[in-house]
């Protein structure tokens, strides 16, 4: 079995290595005809841009996307600089530079990857999946008796912020930076999923399709790991099934199918303000122009946030969303599970968390208020601030850097819920409801806690669960996503997630007598107060 | 300002300190020779197993103590001079106290086995024991086999620890079945089976004859008394129970039995000196409890009680209904009230035993033969609500009532398969009763008084 695992690991690493070198393969050559086509399709009026490219790029063969893209980007920059200086606004190219360059690169890229999409899919995704499964499934035979097996987690360089952890960190951060900011470098990655994209929506794959597909694969493979690891725990099994379903059906398939039916791309479970651009002008315009389905989405998105979310949190706690439905949660609970113990449990971290996450919520609400105001009044400056600038800042800082680069990239360093804990505005909103008006709590089982610390250590949200449990208090915390792992790892059966009556006292406290002292002592305690 | 000095920074000493701080402004000092800060002894195993690091076993962050004005002193107390109210440390330092709480816990038992002090022989109680284990059993190349002597709760934890690093374990248990001094036969048998299922070499009904050394004075093998068999090993874990850590008090005026003798107010025979936790011995046992209770919860309760007394509300130690819990490898165990094993079972105590046909799940309910009063429950693999049983014990409910409301007591995570129906059906069959299981009711569960 160990040998199978070693083979699996080797295959996985081979797949990963091939995936990593793909961007360096192939060639890019821009012909005059292609350039003309681009100019025509994009309606480009800048002769400077065309001239620049003709000199630097056209007719030459580039063996990596990097110089090719940088030529296009600098052609845009040069041209824009001059045009802006001359106030020739209609000649300025407003497109995002690397997206512009992506479109060209995707169109003209050549080489083995583009020619053998299926083969390279197998050499990357295929090997990765097979390798990972060969590594994961033997656990069933190596540890045939179900139960919590966290052995060696703090001894392994992969999970104790050792060198493997840092390596994974670099890889993930690099991946997210390429994905968000340099799509033109990774056209080869998108080629290998073109056939899949075409079979679903008929379109070539964008970098977002690649991401969505990869996301599904990763959650499924690591979801299988969850099924094996927690096979004795039905809560974990059902929860994992639920996040996988919502990821694959709602976040991936349904939107792609909608696109193929000429409807807008929409993820029906992605609630505002996590879906921060839902109320942006461009989205409202798209929806307004999409007929019945557009209006339906608009109404559903609004009702989801204003009615469905709080009502569900009232009955079940924020877990119904964060660890049963949400995509970010889905990744955190599958890919992120091996890193959950790395979250910071200190009081200081909690203080930072409260400022940050509520700060983001306020930011998101103010921004949305401004854009809605701008949308209805037509003004593009509100309170002396350009709404576009606010939106771009949010999109860059929160939407990309925080949610992606930090949120996932830092899994191996800060644990798997960095984004959910410190940044997600929806989590902040759900948390407020959970804290003040909900039936959900984690009940502490009387005096049974031995203060061992397993619960706190494995709480991905960095909640010091033990601090409550050892005092015989229930855990009612806005940040608890109800993953249920504290309860699973507790060796004394102390913790139970449950939805009970929301009548104040019983939600928070269990009677102090449960700590084991006789009633008399507590009568006296009362007298003392 | 009155100076309260506490020897021992375990759960009992720390609980006392915290509660004294809650109730008063007295100066508080906690002394320990073991670690700088309080940690949870019960979590020692998880450090070796890699579930946690040492810092995770510390229930309070390091700033906690200063913020709460609890002074910490590292040092070993060798002598107490009660006339001058002075403590003497191993390095000659001294410290004055106004009131002294002895909370020095336990130490592992050694029964005079030949070779018991060799290198590679250890107990599993202190943090230092963990360091020794890390040294002699870092992996299965250095330690090819370990022998554990004594089949109690710490013994099985040590077995699980070693097993987590794939070190083969031979487990010597004096009793004819694991922990059957406490557990009824059916449960004990299930644990035997579970231990063996984990490929631990469980030897029942055997004693240790001697531990043999190699030429460097390190353990090389052990001999079993009954069979004379020699088992080669690199580590021997002595886990045949613990006894109060009170040797340093032998010269003092404090009355000792096996532990420090205390009355119900946890006072020793010397004024202003108290003893709590594992090291305290009640002059008279309370109810069915033993005079020395070496468990976490009682240490905590005694800490709370003594804090009251010291802060001017003299109180008796009055533990409520007995409860406890443990984990045998993968099987969780909880108990509420009294369920006796074969040994010491009162003749009026009758048992009802249910076991899942396939899985390692079972319960034993003890009740009074004549009155049918519910006396206690052991549960394995099923979590139960402490509060429910505590209430039923106080209300002196009948076994029939308990079974009827068993659903209220289930504490397993949501969506787990429930077994109450089967349990009640079996009871009905065995006792020709017609108990109808009631649906879980939040209202009943949260009726606290
Ligand atoms: C491995 C293990 C697992 C356990 N698991 C459980 C469990 O699951 N459930 C349960 O209920 N109980 C469990 N116990 C028992 C429980 O840990 C003890 O009952 C409890 O820790 C006792 O607390 P205490 O405060 O009385 O003493 P201790 O925790 O022993 O603390 C006493 C401290 O005093 C120090 N000290 C002693 N003498 C001196 C001196 N002369 N000068 C200075 N310092 C001194 C010691 O070094 C020690 O640090 C377990 C014990 C062990 C060892
Ligand atoms: S408190 Fe428990 S259920 Fe809540 S997030 Fe932490 S580990 Fe998950
Ligand atoms: S894991 Fe359980 S026993 Fe350990 S500290 Fe948490 S609640 Fe207490």
mmCIF file with all atom_site columns, N, CA, C and O in Angstrom, chain A residues 367-400:
data_model
loop_
_atom_site.group_PDB
_atom_site.id
_atom_site.type_symbol
_atom_site.label_atom_id
_atom_site.label_alt_id
_atom_site.label_comp_id
_atom_site.label_asym_id
_atom_site.label_entity_id
_atom_site.label_seq_id
_atom_site.pdbx_PDB_ins_code
_atom_site.Cartn_x
_atom_site.Cartn_y
_atom_site.Cartn_z
_atom_site.occupancy
_atom_site.B_iso_or_equiv
_atom_site.pdbx_formal_charge
_atom_site.auth_seq_id
_atom_site.auth_comp_id
_atom_site.auth_asym_id
_atom_site.auth_atom_id
_atom_site.pdbx_PDB_model_num
ATOM 1   N N  . UNK A 1 367 ? -19.532 50.926 -1.180  1.00 0.00 ? 367 UNK A N  1
ATOM 2   C CA . UNK A 1 367 ? -19.254 50.875 -2.609  1.00 0.00 ? 367 UNK A CA 1
ATOM 3   C C  . UNK A 1 367 ? -20.536 50.603 -3.391  1.00 0.00 ? 367 UNK A C  1
ATOM 4   O O  . UNK A 1 367 ? -20.819 51.254 -4.402  1.00 0.00 ? 367 UNK A O  1
ATOM 5   N N  . UNK A 1 368 ? -21.330 49.657 -2.898  1.00 0.00 ? 368 UNK A N  1
ATOM 6   C CA . UNK A 1 368 ? -22.554 49.315 -3.612  1.00 0.00 ? 368 UNK A CA 1
ATOM 7   C C  . UNK A 1 368 ? -23.528 50.486 -3.592  1.00 0.00 ? 368 UNK A C  1
ATOM 8   O O  . UNK A 1 368 ? -24.170 50.783 -4.602  1.00 0.00 ? 368 UNK A O  1
ATOM 9   N N  . UNK A 1 369 ? -23.592 51.152 -2.449  1.00 0.00 ? 369 UNK A N  1
ATOM 10  C CA . UNK A 1 369 ? -24.449 52.327 -2.357  1.00 0.00 ? 369 UNK A CA 1
ATOM 11  C C  . UNK A 1 369 ? -24.044 53.359 -3.413  1.00 0.00 ? 369 UNK A C  1
ATOM 12  O O  . UNK A 1 369 ? -24.884 53.897 -4.138  1.00 0.00 ? 369 UNK A O  1
ATOM 13  N N  . UNK A 1 370 ? -22.738 53.591 -3.500  1.00 0.00 ? 370 UNK A N  1
ATOM 14  C CA . UNK A 1 370 ? -22.243 54.568 -4.465  1.00 0.00 ? 370 UNK A CA 1
ATOM 15  C C  . UNK A 1 370 ? -22.578 54.163 -5.890  1.00 0.00 ? 370 UNK A C  1
ATOM 16  O O  . UNK A 1 370 ? -23.042 54.974 -6.686  1.00 0.00 ? 370 UNK A O  1
ATOM 17  N N  . UNK A 1 371 ? -22.360 52.896 -6.226  1.00 0.00 ? 371 UNK A N  1
ATOM 18  C CA . UNK A 1 371 ? -22.602 52.501 -7.618  1.00 0.00 ? 371 UNK A CA 1
ATOM 19  C C  . UNK A 1 371 ? -24.083 52.560 -7.951  1.00 0.00 ? 371 UNK A C  1
ATOM 20  O O  . UNK A 1 371 ? -24.454 52.953 -9.047  1.00 0.00 ? 371 UNK A O  1
ATOM 21  N N  . UNK A 1 372 ? -24.915 52.181 -6.972  1.00 0.00 ? 372 UNK A N  1
ATOM 22  C CA . UNK A 1 372 ? -26.351 52.240 -7.246  1.00 0.00 ? 372 UNK A CA 1
ATOM 23  C C  . UNK A 1 372 ? -26.777 53.688 -7.454  1.00 0.00 ? 372 UNK A C  1
ATOM 24  O O  . UNK A 1 372 ? -27.543 54.002 -8.366  1.00 0.00 ? 372 UNK A O  1
ATOM 25  N N  . UNK A 1 373 ? -26.239 54.553 -6.609  1.00 0.00 ? 373 UNK A N  1
ATOM 26  C CA . UNK A 1 373 ? -26.540 55.977 -6.748  1.00 0.00 ? 373 UNK A CA 1
ATOM 27  C C  . UNK A 1 373 ? -26.107 56.445 -8.131  1.00 0.00 ? 373 UNK A C  1
ATOM 28  O O  . UNK A 1 373 ? -26.860 57.102 -8.864  1.00 0.00 ? 373 UNK A O  1
ATOM 29  N N  . UNK A 1 374 ? -24.884 56.040 -8.491  1.00 0.00 ? 374 UNK A N  1
ATOM 30  C CA . UNK A 1 374 ? -24.347 56.440 -9.781  1.00 0.00 ? 374 UNK A CA 1
ATOM 31  C C  . UNK A 1 374 ? -25.216 55.883 -10.914 1.00 0.00 ? 374 UNK A C  1
ATOM 32  O O  . UNK A 1 374 ? -25.481 56.558 -11.905 1.00 0.00 ? 374 UNK A O  1
ATOM 33  N N  . UNK A 1 375 ? -25.682 54.657 -10.735 1.00 0.00 ? 375 UNK A N  1
ATOM 34  C CA . UNK A 1 375 ? -26.473 54.010 -11.770 1.00 0.00 ? 375 UNK A CA 1
ATOM 35  C C  . UNK A 1 375 ? -27.780 54.763 -12.010 1.00 0.00 ? 375 UNK A C  1
ATOM 36  O O  . UNK A 1 375 ? -28.182 55.008 -13.142 1.00 0.00 ? 375 UNK A O  1
ATOM 37  N N  . UNK A 1 376 ? -28.422 55.149 -10.904 1.00 0.00 ? 376 UNK A N  1
ATOM 38  C CA . UNK A 1 376 ? -29.724 55.771 -11.067 1.00 0.00 ? 376 UNK A CA 1
ATOM 39  C C  . UNK A 1 376 ? -29.631 57.251 -11.418 1.00 0.00 ? 376 UNK A C  1
ATOM 40  O O  . UNK A 1 376 ? -30.540 57.804 -12.016 1.00 0.00 ? 376 UNK A O  1
ATOM 41  N N  . UNK A 1 377 ? -28.537 57.895 -11.012 1.00 0.00 ? 377 UNK A N  1
ATOM 42  C CA . UNK A 1 377 ? -28.443 59.331 -11.299 1.00 0.00 ? 377 UNK A CA 1
ATOM 43  C C  . UNK A 1 377 ? -27.583 59.600 -12.522 1.00 0.00 ? 377 UNK A C  1
ATOM 44  O O  . UNK A 1 377 ? -27.605 60.688 -13.070 1.00 0.00 ? 377 UNK A O  1
ATOM 45  N N  . UNK A 1 378 ? -26.793 58.611 -12.909 1.00 0.00 ? 378 UNK A N  1
ATOM 46  C CA . UNK A 1 378 ? -25.913 58.812 -14.047 1.00 0.00 ? 378 UNK A CA 1
ATOM 47  C C  . UNK A 1 378 ? -24.615 59.524 -13.687 1.00 0.00 ? 378 UNK A C  1
ATOM 48  O O  . UNK A 1 378 ? -23.749 59.723 -14.537 1.00 0.00 ? 378 UNK A O  1
ATOM 49  N N  . UNK A 1 379 ? -24.458 59.897 -12.441 1.00 0.00 ? 379 UNK A N  1
ATOM 50  C CA . UNK A 1 379 ? -23.215 60.557 -12.029 1.00 0.00 ? 379 UNK A CA 1
ATOM 51  C C  . UNK A 1 379 ? -22.096 59.534 -11.939 1.00 0.00 ? 379 UNK A C  1
ATOM 52  O O  . UNK A 1 379 ? -22.332 58.401 -11.543 1.00 0.00 ? 379 UNK A O  1
ATOM 53  N N  . UNK A 1 380 ? -20.886 59.920 -12.315 1.00 0.00 ? 380 UNK A N  1
ATOM 54  C CA . UNK A 1 380 ? -19.805 58.956 -12.096 1.00 0.00 ? 380 UNK A CA 1
ATOM 55  C C  . UNK A 1 380 ? -18.869 59.403 -10.983 1.00 0.00 ? 380 UNK A C  1
ATOM 56  O O  . UNK A 1 380 ? -17.865 58.774 -10.707 1.00 0.00 ? 380 UNK A O  1
ATOM 57  N N  . UNK A 1 381 ? -19.227 60.525 -10.360 1.00 0.00 ? 381 UNK A N  1
ATOM 58  C CA . UNK A 1 381 ? -18.471 60.951 -9.190  1.00 0.00 ? 381 UNK A CA 1
ATOM 59  C C  . UNK A 1 381 ? -19.459 61.115 -8.041  1.00 0.00 ? 381 UNK A C  1
ATOM 60  O O  . UNK A 1 381 ? -20.471 61.795 -8.176  1.00 0.00 ? 381 UNK A O  1
ATOM 61  N N  . UNK A 1 382 ? -19.216 60.400 -6.929  1.00 0.00 ? 382 UNK A N  1
ATOM 62  C CA . UNK A 1 382 ? -20.096 60.526 -5.772  1.00 0.00 ? 382 UNK A CA 1
ATOM 63  C C  . UNK A 1 382 ? -19.256 61.010 -4.602  1.00 0.00 ? 382 UNK A C  1
ATOM 64  O O  . UNK A 1 382 ? -18.194 60.439 -4.322  1.00 0.00 ? 382 UNK A O  1
ATOM 65  N N  . UNK A 1 383 ? -19.738 62.058 -3.937  1.00 0.00 ? 383 UNK A N  1
ATOM 66  C CA . UNK A 1 383 ? -19.006 62.628 -2.795  1.00 0.00 ? 383 UNK A CA 1
ATOM 67  C C  . UNK A 1 383 ? -17.550 62.942 -3.173  1.00 0.00 ? 383 UNK A C  1
ATOM 68  O O  . UNK A 1 383 ? -16.634 62.744 -2.394  1.00 0.00 ? 383 UNK A O  1
ATOM 69  N N  . UNK A 1 384 ? -17.388 63.351 -4.388  1.00 0.00 ? 384 UNK A N  1
ATOM 70  C CA . UNK A 1 384 ? -16.047 63.743 -4.824  1.00 0.00 ? 384 UNK A CA 1
ATOM 71  C C  . UNK A 1 384 ? -15.135 62.576 -5.143  1.00 0.00 ? 384 UNK A C  1
ATOM 72  O O  . UNK A 1 384 ? -13.955 62.746 -5.409  1.00 0.00 ? 384 UNK A O  1
ATOM 73  N N  . UNK A 1 385 ? -15.672 61.341 -5.107  1.00 0.00 ? 385 UNK A N  1
ATOM 74  C CA . UNK A 1 385 ? -14.826 60.186 -5.413  1.00 0.00 ? 385 UNK A CA 1
ATOM 75  C C  . UNK A 1 385 ? -15.359 59.513 -6.668  1.00 0.00 ? 385 UNK A C  1
ATOM 76  O O  . UNK A 1 385 ? -16.571 59.330 -6.822  1.00 0.00 ? 385 UNK A O  1
ATOM 77  N N  . UNK A 1 386 ? -14.441 59.154 -7.538  1.00 0.00 ? 386 UNK A N  1
ATOM 78  C CA . UNK A 1 386 ? -14.868 58.441 -8.746  1.00 0.00 ? 386 UNK A CA 1
ATOM 79  C C  . UNK A 1 386 ? -15.323 57.039 -8.372  1.00 0.00 ? 386 UNK A C  1
ATOM 80  O O  . UNK A 1 386 ? -14.574 56.284 -7.753  1.00 0.00 ? 386 UNK A O  1
ATOM 81  N N  . UNK A 1 387 ? -16.546 56.680 -8.743  1.00 0.00 ? 387 UNK A N  1
ATOM 82  C CA . UNK A 1 387 ? -17.025 55.356 -8.374  1.00 0.00 ? 387 UNK A CA 1
ATOM 83  C C  . UNK A 1 387 ? -16.168 54.273 -9.019  1.00 0.00 ? 387 UNK A C  1
ATOM 84  O O  . UNK A 1 387 ? -15.934 53.221 -8.435  1.00 0.00 ? 387 UNK A O  1
ATOM 85  N N  . UNK A 1 388 ? -15.687 54.557 -10.242 1.00 0.00 ? 388 UNK A N  1
ATOM 86  C CA . UNK A 1 388 ? -14.881 53.548 -10.915 1.00 0.00 ? 388 UNK A CA 1
ATOM 87  C C  . UNK A 1 388 ? -13.637 53.228 -10.094 1.00 0.00 ? 388 UNK A C  1
ATOM 88  O O  . UNK A 1 388 ? -13.235 52.079 -9.950  1.00 0.00 ? 388 UNK A O  1
ATOM 89  N N  . UNK A 1 389 ? -13.054 54.266 -9.512  1.00 0.00 ? 389 UNK A N  1
ATOM 90  C CA . UNK A 1 389 ? -11.837 54.074 -8.723  1.00 0.00 ? 389 UNK A CA 1
ATOM 91  C C  . UNK A 1 389 ? -12.136 53.187 -7.505  1.00 0.00 ? 389 UNK A C  1
ATOM 92  O O  . UNK A 1 389 ? -11.391 52.265 -7.177  1.00 0.00 ? 389 UNK A O  1
ATOM 93  N N  . UNK A 1 390 ? -13.280 53.454 -6.862  1.00 0.00 ? 390 UNK A N  1
ATOM 94  C CA . UNK A 1 390 ? -13.655 52.663 -5.691  1.00 0.00 ? 390 UNK A CA 1
ATOM 95  C C  . UNK A 1 390 ? -13.832 51.202 -6.093  1.00 0.00 ? 390 UNK A C  1
ATOM 96  O O  . UNK A 1 390 ? -13.329 50.289 -5.445  1.00 0.00 ? 390 UNK A O  1
ATOM 97  N N  . UNK A 1 391 ? -14.541 51.008 -7.203  1.00 0.00 ? 391 UNK A N  1
ATOM 98  C CA . UNK A 1 391 ? -14.798 49.638 -7.633  1.00 0.00 ? 391 UNK A CA 1
ATOM 99  C C  . UNK A 1 391 ? -13.504 48.915 -8.000  1.00 0.00 ? 391 UNK A C  1
ATOM 100 O O  . UNK A 1 391 ? -13.304 47.750 -7.666  1.00 0.00 ? 391 UNK A O  1
ATOM 101 N N  . UNK A 1 392 ? -12.631 49.646 -8.712  1.00 0.00 ? 392 UNK A N  1
ATOM 102 C CA . UNK A 1 392 ? -11.373 49.019 -9.101  1.00 0.00 ? 392 UNK A CA 1
ATOM 103 C C  . UNK A 1 392 ? -10.538 48.671 -7.873  1.00 0.00 ? 392 UNK A C  1
ATOM 104 O O  . UNK A 1 392 ? -9.907  47.608 -7.816  1.00 0.00 ? 392 UNK A O  1
ATOM 105 N N  . UNK A 1 393 ? -10.540 49.569 -6.909  1.00 0.00 ? 393 UNK A N  1
ATOM 106 C CA . UNK A 1 393 ? -9.763  49.319 -5.693  1.00 0.00 ? 393 UNK A CA 1
ATOM 107 C C  . UNK A 1 393 ? -10.292 48.077 -4.979  1.00 0.00 ? 393 UNK A C  1
ATOM 108 O O  . UNK A 1 393 ? -9.538  47.205 -4.573  1.00 0.00 ? 393 UNK A O  1
ATOM 109 N N  . UNK A 1 394 ? -11.619 48.011 -4.841  1.00 0.00 ? 394 UNK A N  1
ATOM 110 C CA . UNK A 1 394 ? -12.196 46.850 -4.169  1.00 0.00 ? 394 UNK A CA 1
ATOM 111 C C  . UNK A 1 394 ? -11.875 45.569 -4.939  1.00 0.00 ? 394 UNK A C  1
ATOM 112 O O  . UNK A 1 394 ? -11.427 44.575 -4.375  1.00 0.00 ? 394 UNK A O  1
ATOM 113 N N  . UNK A 1 395 ? -12.099 45.639 -6.239  1.00 0.00 ? 395 UNK A N  1
ATOM 114 C CA . UNK A 1 395 ? -11.875 44.457 -7.067  1.00 0.00 ? 395 UNK A CA 1
ATOM 115 C C  . UNK A 1 395 ? -10.439 43.969 -6.940  1.00 0.00 ? 395 UNK A C  1
ATOM 116 O O  . UNK A 1 395 ? -10.180 42.766 -6.813  1.00 0.00 ? 395 UNK A O  1
ATOM 117 N N  . UNK A 1 396 ? -9.512  44.919 -6.936  1.00 0.00 ? 396 UNK A N  1
ATOM 118 C CA . UNK A 1 396 ? -8.104  44.536 -6.860  1.00 0.00 ? 396 UNK A CA 1
ATOM 119 C C  . UNK A 1 396 ? -7.739  44.043 -5.451  1.00 0.00 ? 396 UNK A C  1
ATOM 120 O O  . UNK A 1 396 ? -7.278  42.930 -5.267  1.00 0.00 ? 396 UNK A O  1
ATOM 121 N N  . UNK A 1 397 ? -8.001  44.886 -4.463  1.00 0.00 ? 397 UNK A N  1
ATOM 122 C CA . UNK A 1 397 ? -7.553  44.566 -3.095  1.00 0.00 ? 397 UNK A CA 1
ATOM 123 C C  . UNK A 1 397 ? -8.326  43.410 -2.484  1.00 0.00 ? 397 UNK A C  1
ATOM 124 O O  . UNK A 1 397 ? -7.762  42.482 -1.926  1.00 0.00 ? 397 UNK A O  1
ATOM 125 N N  . UNK A 1 398 ? -9.649  43.488 -2.571  1.00 0.00 ? 398 UNK A N  1
ATOM 126 C CA . UNK A 1 398 ? -10.473 42.498 -1.881  1.00 0.00 ? 398 UNK A CA 1
ATOM 127 C C  . UNK A 1 398 ? -10.769 41.315 -2.789  1.00 0.00 ? 398 UNK A C  1
ATOM 128 O O  . UNK A 1 398 ? -10.493 40.162 -2.458  1.00 0.00 ? 398 UNK A O  1
ATOM 129 N N  . UNK A 1 399 ? -11.315 41.630 -3.971  1.00 0.00 ? 399 UNK A N  1
ATOM 130 C CA . UNK A 1 399 ? -11.757 40.558 -4.864  1.00 0.00 ? 399 UNK A CA 1
ATOM 131 C C  . UNK A 1 399 ? -10.619 39.658 -5.320  1.00 0.00 ? 399 UNK A C  1
ATOM 132 O O  . UNK A 1 399 ? -10.772 38.444 -5.403  1.00 0.00 ? 399 UNK A O  1
ATOM 133 N N  . UNK A 1 400 ? -9.460  40.252 -5.632  1.00 0.00 ? 400 UNK A N  1
ATOM 134 C CA . UNK A 1 400 ? -8.373  39.430 -6.163  1.00 0.00 ? 400 UNK A CA 1
ATOM 135 C C  . UNK A 1 400 ? -7.319  39.099 -5.118  1.00 0.00 ? 400 UNK A C  1
ATOM 136 O O  . UNK A 1 400 ? -7.052  37.939 -4.832  1.00 0.00 ? 400 UNK A O  1
#
